[in-house]
Amino acid sequence: MPGVARPTGARITRSTSQSRATSPARSLLCSFPIPMPTLAPFLLLLLARDTTGYWQQQVSYRITASLDEPTGVLTGRERISYVNRSSATLRDFYVHQYLNAFRPGSRWAAADSAEGRDRFQHLGDPDYAFERITAATLAGRELRPDYPYAPDSTIAHWTLARPLVPGDSLVVEVEWHARLSTLPRRQGRQGRRFDFAQWYPKVVVYDKYGWEDHALYPAGEFYGEFATYDVTLDLPEDQVIGATGVPVEGDPGWEKAKADPALQIDYQRDWYHAPRTTQQCAQVAAGRKCVRFRAERVHHFAFSLNPQYRYEQGRYGDALVRVLYLPDDRATWGNGIAVRNTVTALAWLDSLYGSYQWPQLTNVHRIEGGGTEFPMMIMDGSAGIGLIVHEAGHQYTMGQLANNEWREGWLDEGFTSFQTGWFFERHGAGLAYDGLEPEVLWLDLERWSEPVSLPSEQYRDFSTYNAMVYSKAQLFYEELRYVVGDETMRRILRAYFARWRLKHVDEDAFREVAEEVSGRDLQGLFGEWLHATPLFDYRLKRVERHHLADGRWRTVVTIERRGDGRLPVEIGDADTIYARATGEPAEERVAFVTARRPGRLMLDPRGRTHDYDLLNNRERRALVGRGAWTFRLDDPTRETARRDRLVRAWLPVAWSNSFGGFTIGLRERTNYLGSYDRGLLVAALATGPGATNRFDFYGRWGNPIGHPEPRTETSVSAWSAEGRAGAKLSMDRSLRQHLDFGADPHVGFDALWMATTELGYIDRGLWDDAGSVEAGPWWSLTSSHGATVLHARFVARGGVVYSNPGKGIVSPTRYDFEGFGRFTGEASVRTPFWARTTLGLRLFAGGYTGASEPVRQRRIPVAGADPYETFTDPLLRSRGALFLRPDFYYHAPGNANLRAFGRDLGGRWAVSMNGEVTRSLGRRDRGFLREASLMGFADAGLVDTLAVPATKPGRGSTFLYEGGLGVVTRHQLGELDWTLRFEVPLVVAPFQFAADSVSGKGRLAWRWQVSLSPSF
C-alpha cells in the first residue's frame, strides 16, 4: 500500500548540472533489458538451491460461502487441512479474524483513538465489520475458541485435545458469519459494491519464531501460510467478480461485463488441471449463481463484487491481466489504459526479479482510494501508472516473496517503493533518490526516525511507521544499490527471487543473497540502516597534489568521518569520479594517480552518502574557504533550499520614517536544507537630510549545520539600527511527541540587550532614553482537539534597566541602574460555536516588578505588542513609520490586546479578556484569497493607573472595555500567508484613550483600524 504524505522541510533542489552528470541517458521505451553475464542463469540456479533448513507448513482451504446483499452478511463454512512440517510438537491452533479489527473494541480502534483518528471506534450497527465463529471442530471434536487479546477479537485460539507432532495432520472445520464495514479500509462495502479481503478465519503462520499470532493494528499488515484455496461462492446472479485464482466453475459475470463485445475471454479453467468431474457448485436459488475459484501456492484469497463492473483483458507472457472498472471510469481505466499499465508493471518487474509465478493478475477499482495488494489481485483507487507499478510490485515483494508484513514491513513496502522509483528513473523522471533523501534526512536530523526494523506497532505512531517502512526503507535500498552498483543490484534481486520465490522471507534471507552475489560483507550496512538511526557526515580535511616526473598527478585526500554512520565515499571534481574511500575509519587517506591535474575536489559529488553536511565536503580555496554557495534574487513569497549548497538570496528593500526619511537597503536570506544555517542580514542607508547614524545593520544567524540540535531552533542576533543597538540569544526547543497529532509544547530561553542611541528616531510615547539587559525562560503549548485549538504561553524575564543619563560626580555621564522582573501569561481557545460560527476567547495577565516606574518600552502594554516585539519590523520601529503614523491606526496584537486603545498606553500590570465570534463566508484551497469571515469582538481589562488614570479618585486601577465588528480575510501568495483584519471598534470606554480619537468622539462612535495578523 502506498504511504501517506510525509512531513517535509523547505523545497530542496539539486543543481541541474549535477542531475545531468549523474543520470545517464536511458531509453524511454517500455523495454527492460536484463544486463546479465552469460553465466548468470547458471549462477542463479546454484543460488536458488541453497535454502537448507527452510520449511513451511502445508495448508489447504475448502470454503463455501453465501452472500446476503441486503444485510451485507456472508455466511461461510471452511475445511482447513493442516500438516505440521516443523520439527516442533504443536499444542495450540490459531486463526486470524481480521474483520474484527474494523469495529469498536479492537486494538485498531484503540490505536486510532490514541492518535486522534475517528474511524471504527464509534461505528454502530450495521456499519461496523465483524467475523463471528458460530461453530468449530478440530480433529473431529467440537471446541469453542478463546480470544487471547480480548476485547480485541482478531485472534482466535484453541488448545488441541491431542498434540500435533511433526509430520502429523489436522482437519479443522469452521462455520462463521462475516460482514464488511461501510467505512472502507483494506476492505469495505458500499451499496452493491463489496471488496472482500481477510474475510474468513485464516490460519496463523507458524514459522521459526513460533506462532505469529498478532492482533491487527493500523500500522503493519498481514502474514499468511502458502496454501491451496478452493472457494465456492453463492452470489446474486448479476454480480461481476474479480478474485484471486482462476474460475474453475460458474460464471464470474465477465461475458456480460466485457467492454469489447468481440473479446474472447480466457477463463484459464484448466490451469491447475483440476479434474472437471469434481463439480462443487450445487443447485442455487432463483436469481443467484455459484462461482468456484481455485488458487495454489498463495497466502490469501480476496475478491471484489460489483454488478456495474466493466471487464477488459490483456496478457504478459503466460499471465492473464484482468481489469474490472466502473462505467464512469472509461476515460481513465477503459480503452486498454489500465490493462496497458498493468502489463507495463509486470514487464518491469519481470526484468528485475524473474518470471511471474501465478496464472493471472486482476486489477479492480476499489471503493477506497489508494491501493492494496493480495496474491494475484490488486485493488486500486485509480489506474495511474505509479500506483499500479507500486501495487503490482507487491505481487513479488509480499506475494511471491512472502515477508511478515507487521514484523518486517520494510521488506515489502520499502522494496516496492524502491522499484517504483527505479521504474520512473528508467522512464526519464529523474532520480528518486534526489526527492526522497532530503525528506528522510530531515526526519533523521530532527530525531523523528526510528529503526526501520521495528515491528509495526512499536513505532511511536502511524506517521512514523509510514515514513520508516516506506521512505527510509526505500532509501536503504537506494544506498544498497549505490554500494554494490546497478548491475550487481539487478543480479541480487534475480538471485533473491530465484532462491526464495513462493517462500517466507526475512532480513537474513535477503542479506545472505546480497552478500553472496556482491561478494561484500553487508552486515554493517544492514545494521546501521535497519536497526539504528545514525547520522552521516564526512569532511574533506586536506588535499595534497604531487606532479610526477612522467607528467601525471598523484593526489592524496584526507577524509574525516564526523558522523556515526559509515558508507563508501566517492571523491571527484565537477565531472569525474576519481576514487572511492571506504568511509570506515575516523580519518582515512586515499591516494590516486591521474593523467591531468584534478579540479577542485569534493567528497560525494553525486550526493549519495546521506551526508547531512555537504558544505564541508569541498576542498578549500583562497578567499572563500570551503564556500559552497549559490546566489539568487530573493522571492519574498517562497524560500528555495538546496541539498548541496548554501542559498544566499538578496532582495532590495525600502521604507521610511520621520527622522531617517526614505531608507534604502539590501536584505540577504540564507539557508541550508531549509532549516539550517539560517541567516537574515539587512544593511540600510537613511537618506533623510537631518538623519544621523545613517547606516543601519541587523543580522541574525541560527541553527548551524555543523552542530545540529534536534527539534531546536537557536539563533544569535545583533543590530545597530534607527537609534537602537542590541543583541539577542534565543533558544526554542520543541517537546512534542508526535509529528501529526497531539500537543505541541515548547520551552525556550532568551537573553537580550537593547539600548537607545539616537532619540531622533524614537517615538517617545513608546520609548524612554534607556536600555535593558534581561534574560529568562518561556513556555508555550498548542493543542488541537478536532476543530478546537488551545494555546497557552508564559514568559518570565529578569534583568537590569538603566536610564536617566546625566552628569556624574566623577565621570561626565552617569546612568541609574535598577533590577526588574517582567512576567506575562496568556491562554486562548478557538472552537466551533453556535450557528456555524467560531468562538475565540483569550485570557491575559502581565506584571512588572521594580522599585521605580518601568521605562516605557518595558511596561505592560494595553493595546498590543510591546516595542521590543515590533522592533524587527521597519514599518513599526520608528517615529513616522507607515504603521506608526498618527493618522494610521494599525493594531499589532499582544499583551492585554485591548485593540482599540492607544498604542502608547502601558503600566505595571494588566489583566484582560478578549472575545471574538467569526462566521466564515467561504473558503478555498487555491488562489490569493483563501477565506473571508465576518467578526464581532469584545474586549475588557483592568489596568493600573500608570497606564490609564483612574476614572474616580482613590482607585488603584482602571476598567477598560471595547467592542465592534470587523472583516477578516486570509490570503496566500506562494508560501507566504497572512491574515488581514479590518475592524470597526464601535464602543470604547473610556473613549478619551481610544487609538482613533479623530474619526469619532464619545463612547459610541465610528472608528477604524487594520492589522496583518490574527488578533490572537
PDB file of N, CA and C in Angstrom, residues 288-347:
ATOM      1  N   ARG A 288     -29.791 -16.382  -8.381  1.00  0.00           N
ATOM      2  CA  ARG A 288     -28.453 -16.478  -7.811  1.00  0.00           C
ATOM      3  C   ARG A 288     -27.594 -17.388  -8.676  1.00  0.00           C
ATOM      4  N   LYS A 289     -26.304 -17.394  -8.385  1.00  0.00           N
ATOM      5  CA  LYS A 289     -25.387 -18.219  -9.155  1.00  0.00           C
ATOM      6  C   LYS A 289     -24.284 -18.725  -8.238  1.00  0.00           C
ATOM      7  N   CYS A 290     -23.619 -19.762  -8.710  1.00  0.00           N
ATOM      8  CA  CYS A 290     -22.487 -20.333  -7.994  1.00  0.00           C
ATOM      9  C   CYS A 290     -21.241 -20.133  -8.840  1.00  0.00           C
ATOM     10  N   VAL A 291     -20.196 -19.604  -8.213  1.00  0.00           N
ATOM     11  CA  VAL A 291     -18.905 -19.425  -8.881  1.00  0.00           C
ATOM     12  C   VAL A 291     -17.835 -20.030  -7.991  1.00  0.00           C
ATOM     13  N   ARG A 292     -16.974 -20.842  -8.612  1.00  0.00           N
ATOM     14  CA  ARG A 292     -15.931 -21.521  -7.852  1.00  0.00           C
ATOM     15  C   ARG A 292     -14.560 -21.124  -8.387  1.00  0.00           C
ATOM     16  N   PHE A 293     -13.678 -20.735  -7.479  1.00  0.00           N
ATOM     17  CA  PHE A 293     -12.318 -20.353  -7.837  1.00  0.00           C
ATOM     18  C   PHE A 293     -11.332 -21.318  -7.188  1.00  0.00           C
ATOM     19  N   ARG A 294     -10.182 -21.442  -7.853  1.00  0.00           N
ATOM     20  CA  ARG A 294      -9.086 -22.244  -7.286  1.00  0.00           C
ATOM     21  C   ARG A 294      -7.786 -21.451  -7.391  1.00  0.00           C
ATOM     22  N   ALA A 295      -6.993 -21.516  -6.340  1.00  0.00           N
ATOM     23  CA  ALA A 295      -5.680 -20.876  -6.341  1.00  0.00           C
ATOM     24  C   ALA A 295      -4.721 -21.746  -5.553  1.00  0.00           C
ATOM     25  N   GLU A 296      -3.499 -21.874  -6.046  1.00  0.00           N
ATOM     26  CA  GLU A 296      -2.486 -22.679  -5.378  1.00  0.00           C
ATOM     27  C   GLU A 296      -1.263 -21.830  -5.092  1.00  0.00           C
ATOM     28  N   ARG A 297      -0.578 -22.195  -4.008  1.00  0.00           N
ATOM     29  CA  ARG A 297       0.664 -21.540  -3.596  1.00  0.00           C
ATOM     30  C   ARG A 297       0.473 -20.035  -3.415  1.00  0.00           C
ATOM     31  N   VAL A 298      -0.624 -19.670  -2.750  1.00  0.00           N
ATOM     32  CA  VAL A 298      -0.889 -18.277  -2.388  1.00  0.00           C
ATOM     33  C   VAL A 298      -1.198 -18.229  -0.895  1.00  0.00           C
ATOM     34  N   HIS A 299      -1.067 -17.048  -0.293  1.00  0.00           N
ATOM     35  CA  HIS A 299      -1.293 -16.949   1.149  1.00  0.00           C
ATOM     36  C   HIS A 299      -2.511 -16.110   1.492  1.00  0.00           C
ATOM     37  N   HIS A 300      -3.362 -15.859   0.515  1.00  0.00           N
ATOM     38  CA  HIS A 300      -4.643 -15.235   0.808  1.00  0.00           C
ATOM     39  C   HIS A 300      -5.539 -15.369  -0.416  1.00  0.00           C
ATOM     40  N   PHE A 301      -6.836 -15.293  -0.155  1.00  0.00           N
ATOM     41  CA  PHE A 301      -7.824 -15.263  -1.234  1.00  0.00           C
ATOM     42  C   PHE A 301      -8.715 -14.043  -1.005  1.00  0.00           C
ATOM     43  N   ALA A 302      -8.725 -13.128  -1.975  1.00  0.00           N
ATOM     44  CA  ALA A 302      -9.547 -11.918  -1.903  1.00  0.00           C
ATOM     45  C   ALA A 302     -10.451 -11.872  -3.114  1.00  0.00           C
ATOM     46  N   PHE A 303     -11.556 -11.144  -2.992  1.00  0.00           N
ATOM     47  CA  PHE A 303     -12.417 -10.958  -4.168  1.00  0.00           C
ATOM     48  C   PHE A 303     -13.188  -9.656  -4.042  1.00  0.00           C
ATOM     49  N   SER A 304     -13.662  -9.161  -5.177  1.00  0.00           N
ATOM     50  CA  SER A 304     -14.395  -7.904  -5.247  1.00  0.00           C
ATOM     51  C   SER A 304     -15.628  -8.117  -6.108  1.00  0.00           C
ATOM     52  N   LEU A 305     -16.755  -7.531  -5.666  1.00  0.00           N
ATOM     53  CA  LEU A 305     -18.034  -7.681  -6.364  1.00  0.00           C
ATOM     54  C   LEU A 305     -18.599  -6.310  -6.730  1.00  0.00           C
ATOM     55  N   ASN A 306     -19.161  -6.225  -7.921  1.00  0.00           N
ATOM     56  CA  ASN A 306     -19.886  -5.025  -8.337  1.00  0.00           C
ATOM     57  C   ASN A 306     -20.650  -5.357  -9.620  1.00  0.00           C
ATOM     58  N   PRO A 307     -21.964  -5.264  -9.602  1.00  0.00           N
ATOM     59  CA  PRO A 307     -22.708  -5.590 -10.830  1.00  0.00           C
ATOM     60  C   PRO A 307     -22.453  -4.601 -11.962  1.00  0.00           C
ATOM     61  N   GLN A 308     -21.854  -3.440 -11.654  1.00  0.00           N
ATOM     62  CA  GLN A 308     -21.587  -2.434 -12.680  1.00  0.00           C
ATOM     63  C   GLN A 308     -20.204  -2.561 -13.307  1.00  0.00           C
ATOM     64  N   TYR A 309     -19.393  -3.488 -12.843  1.00  0.00           N
ATOM     65  CA  TYR A 309     -18.042  -3.616 -13.363  1.00  0.00           C
ATOM     66  C   TYR A 309     -18.030  -3.801 -14.884  1.00  0.00           C
ATOM     67  N   ARG A 310     -17.018  -3.190 -15.514  1.00  0.00           N
ATOM     68  CA  ARG A 310     -16.702  -3.449 -16.916  1.00  0.00           C
ATOM     69  C   ARG A 310     -15.403  -4.242 -16.950  1.00  0.00           C
ATOM     70  N   TYR A 311     -15.315  -5.169 -17.909  1.00  0.00           N
ATOM     71  CA  TYR A 311     -14.201  -6.113 -17.946  1.00  0.00           C
ATOM     72  C   TYR A 311     -13.341  -5.885 -19.180  1.00  0.00           C
ATOM     73  N   GLU A 312     -12.017  -5.819 -18.947  1.00  0.00           N
ATOM     74  CA  GLU A 312     -11.048  -5.828 -20.047  1.00  0.00           C
ATOM     75  C   GLU A 312      -9.951  -6.815 -19.703  1.00  0.00           C
ATOM     76  N   GLN A 313      -9.216  -7.232 -20.732  1.00  0.00           N
ATOM     77  CA  GLN A 313      -8.276  -8.337 -20.561  1.00  0.00           C
ATOM     78  C   GLN A 313      -7.032  -8.085 -21.395  1.00  0.00           C
ATOM     79  N   GLY A 314      -5.902  -8.506 -20.876  1.00  0.00           N
ATOM     80  CA  GLY A 314      -4.641  -8.458 -21.600  1.00  0.00           C
ATOM     81  C   GLY A 314      -3.772  -9.614 -21.167  1.00  0.00           C
ATOM     82  N   ARG A 315      -2.511  -9.576 -21.575  1.00  0.00           N
ATOM     83  CA  ARG A 315      -1.616 -10.691 -21.248  1.00  0.00           C
ATOM     84  C   ARG A 315      -0.189 -10.194 -21.186  1.00  0.00           C
ATOM     85  N   TYR A 316       0.564 -10.729 -20.231  1.00  0.00           N
ATOM     86  CA  TYR A 316       2.009 -10.583 -20.247  1.00  0.00           C
ATOM     87  C   TYR A 316       2.604 -11.968 -20.068  1.00  0.00           C
ATOM     88  N   GLY A 317       3.273 -12.479 -21.094  1.00  0.00           N
ATOM     89  CA  GLY A 317       3.812 -13.828 -21.056  1.00  0.00           C
ATOM     90  C   GLY A 317       2.702 -14.833 -20.853  1.00  0.00           C
ATOM     91  N   ASP A 318       2.857 -15.691 -19.865  1.00  0.00           N
ATOM     92  CA  ASP A 318       1.837 -16.695 -19.575  1.00  0.00           C
ATOM     93  C   ASP A 318       0.735 -16.172 -18.663  1.00  0.00           C
ATOM     94  N   ALA A 319       0.884 -14.958 -18.170  1.00  0.00           N
ATOM     95  CA  ALA A 319      -0.056 -14.437 -17.182  1.00  0.00           C
ATOM     96  C   ALA A 319      -1.137 -13.601 -17.845  1.00  0.00           C
ATOM     97  N   LEU A 320      -2.402 -13.896 -17.510  1.00  0.00           N
ATOM     98  CA  LEU A 320      -3.525 -13.064 -17.933  1.00  0.00           C
ATOM     99  C   LEU A 320      -3.575 -11.819 -17.047  1.00  0.00           C
ATOM    100  N   VAL A 321      -3.951 -10.703 -17.645  1.00  0.00           N
ATOM    101  CA  VAL A 321      -4.204  -9.470 -16.896  1.00  0.00           C
ATOM    102  C   VAL A 321      -5.679  -9.154 -17.049  1.00  0.00           C
ATOM    103  N   ARG A 322      -6.390  -9.134 -15.924  1.00  0.00           N
ATOM    104  CA  ARG A 322      -7.821  -8.834 -15.934  1.00  0.00           C
ATOM    105  C   ARG A 322      -8.035  -7.494 -15.235  1.00  0.00           C
ATOM    106  N   VAL A 323      -8.878  -6.651 -15.822  1.00  0.00           N
ATOM    107  CA  VAL A 323      -9.167  -5.336 -15.250  1.00  0.00           C
ATOM    108  C   VAL A 323     -10.674  -5.184 -15.128  1.00  0.00           C
ATOM    109  N   LEU A 324     -11.126  -4.776 -13.955  1.00  0.00           N
ATOM    110  CA  LEU A 324     -12.542  -4.519 -13.701  1.00  0.00           C
ATOM    111  C   LEU A 324     -12.684  -3.092 -13.208  1.00  0.00           C
ATOM    112  N   TYR A 325     -13.497  -2.308 -13.900  1.00  0.00           N
ATOM    113  CA  TYR A 325     -13.639  -0.892 -13.559  1.00  0.00           C
ATOM    114  C   TYR A 325     -15.088  -0.469 -13.705  1.00  0.00           C
ATOM    115  N   LEU A 326     -15.411   0.736 -13.255  1.00  0.00           N
ATOM    116  CA  LEU A 326     -16.776   1.247 -13.284  1.00  0.00           C
ATOM    117  C   LEU A 326     -17.061   1.946 -14.606  1.00  0.00           C
ATOM    118  N   PRO A 327     -18.329   1.991 -15.003  1.00  0.00           N
ATOM    119  CA  PRO A 327     -18.653   2.645 -16.285  1.00  0.00           C
ATOM    120  C   PRO A 327     -18.147   4.080 -16.380  1.00  0.00           C
ATOM    121  N   ASP A 328     -18.183   4.823 -15.273  1.00  0.00           N
ATOM    122  CA  ASP A 328     -17.721   6.214 -15.305  1.00  0.00           C
ATOM    123  C   ASP A 328     -16.209   6.326 -15.409  1.00  0.00           C
ATOM    124  N   ASP A 329     -15.500   5.202 -15.294  1.00  0.00           N
ATOM    125  CA  ASP A 329     -14.036   5.216 -15.338  1.00  0.00           C
ATOM    126  C   ASP A 329     -13.486   4.996 -16.743  1.00  0.00           C
ATOM    127  N   ARG A 330     -14.335   4.945 -17.723  1.00  0.00           N
ATOM    128  CA  ARG A 330     -13.860   4.547 -19.047  1.00  0.00           C
ATOM    129  C   ARG A 330     -12.701   5.420 -19.537  1.00  0.00           C
ATOM    130  N   ALA A 331     -12.774   6.739 -19.271  1.00  0.00           N
ATOM    131  CA  ALA A 331     -11.734   7.637 -19.774  1.00  0.00           C
ATOM    132  C   ALA A 331     -10.398   7.420 -19.082  1.00  0.00           C
ATOM    133  N   THR A 332     -10.415   6.930 -17.832  1.00  0.00           N
ATOM    134  CA  THR A 332      -9.169   6.778 -17.080  1.00  0.00           C
ATOM    135  C   THR A 332      -8.745   5.320 -16.909  1.00  0.00           C
ATOM    136  N   TRP A 333      -9.688   4.390 -16.973  1.00  0.00           N
ATOM    137  CA  TRP A 333      -9.381   2.966 -16.833  1.00  0.00           C
ATOM    138  C   TRP A 333      -9.581   2.200 -18.141  1.00  0.00           C
ATOM    139  N   GLY A 334     -10.603   2.587 -18.884  1.00  0.00           N
ATOM    140  CA  GLY A 334     -11.000   1.814 -20.054  1.00  0.00           C
ATOM    141  C   GLY A 334     -10.114   2.056 -21.260  1.00  0.00           C
ATOM    142  N   ASN A 335     -10.574   1.499 -22.406  1.00  0.00           N
ATOM    143  CA  ASN A 335      -9.834   1.618 -23.667  1.00  0.00           C
ATOM    144  C   ASN A 335      -8.413   1.080 -23.527  1.00  0.00           C
ATOM    145  N   GLY A 336      -8.256   0.093 -22.664  1.00  0.00           N
ATOM    146  CA  GLY A 336      -6.959  -0.552 -22.506  1.00  0.00           C
ATOM    147  C   GLY A 336      -5.973   0.175 -21.621  1.00  0.00           C
ATOM    148  N   ILE A 337      -6.360   1.323 -21.008  1.00  0.00           N
ATOM    149  CA  ILE A 337      -5.395   2.098 -20.214  1.00  0.00           C
ATOM    150  C   ILE A 337      -4.904   1.299 -19.016  1.00  0.00           C
ATOM    151  N   ALA A 338      -5.808   0.802 -18.201  1.00  0.00           N
ATOM    152  CA  ALA A 338      -5.402   0.056 -17.013  1.00  0.00           C
ATOM    153  C   ALA A 338      -4.719  -1.255 -17.389  1.00  0.00           C
ATOM    154  N   VAL A 339      -5.203  -1.876 -18.461  1.00  0.00           N
ATOM    155  CA  VAL A 339      -4.561  -3.114 -18.917  1.00  0.00           C
ATOM    156  C   VAL A 339      -3.111  -2.837 -19.309  1.00  0.00           C
ATOM    157  N   ARG A 340      -2.882  -1.796 -20.121  1.00  0.00           N
ATOM    158  CA  ARG A 340      -1.514  -1.483 -20.547  1.00  0.00           C
ATOM    159  C   ARG A 340      -0.617  -1.144 -19.367  1.00  0.00           C
ATOM    160  N   ASN A 341      -1.142  -0.371 -18.418  1.00  0.00           N
ATOM    161  CA  ASN A 341      -0.323  -0.011 -17.265  1.00  0.00           C
ATOM    162  C   ASN A 341       0.025  -1.226 -16.420  1.00  0.00           C
ATOM    163  N   THR A 342      -0.916  -2.149 -16.291  1.00  0.00           N
ATOM    164  CA  THR A 342      -0.642  -3.357 -15.513  1.00  0.00           C
ATOM    165  C   THR A 342       0.356  -4.251 -16.241  1.00  0.00           C
ATOM    166  N   VAL A 343       0.226  -4.375 -17.556  1.00  0.00           N
ATOM    167  CA  VAL A 343       1.193  -5.147 -18.348  1.00  0.00           C
ATOM    168  C   VAL A 343       2.582  -4.507 -18.259  1.00  0.00           C
ATOM    169  N   THR A 344       2.638  -3.175 -18.354  1.00  0.00           N
ATOM    170  CA  THR A 344       3.917  -2.475 -18.230  1.00  0.00           C
ATOM    171  C   THR A 344       4.562  -2.762 -16.884  1.00  0.00           C
ATOM    172  N   ALA A 345       3.756  -2.771 -15.836  1.00  0.00           N
ATOM    173  CA  ALA A 345       4.281  -3.057 -14.496  1.00  0.00           C
ATOM    174  C   ALA A 345       4.840  -4.476 -14.427  1.00  0.00           C
ATOM    175  N   LEU A 346       4.119  -5.460 -14.960  1.00  0.00           N
ATOM    176  CA  LEU A 346       4.597  -6.839 -14.928  1.00  0.00           C
ATOM    177  C   LEU A 346       5.872  -7.001 -15.747  1.00  0.00           C
ATOM    178  N   ALA A 347       5.959  -6.302 -16.891  1.00  0.00           N
ATOM    179  CA  ALA A 347       7.177  -6.380 -17.700  1.00  0.00           C
ATOM    180  C   ALA A 347       8.381  -5.833 -16.941  1.00  0.00           C
TER     181      ALA A 347
END
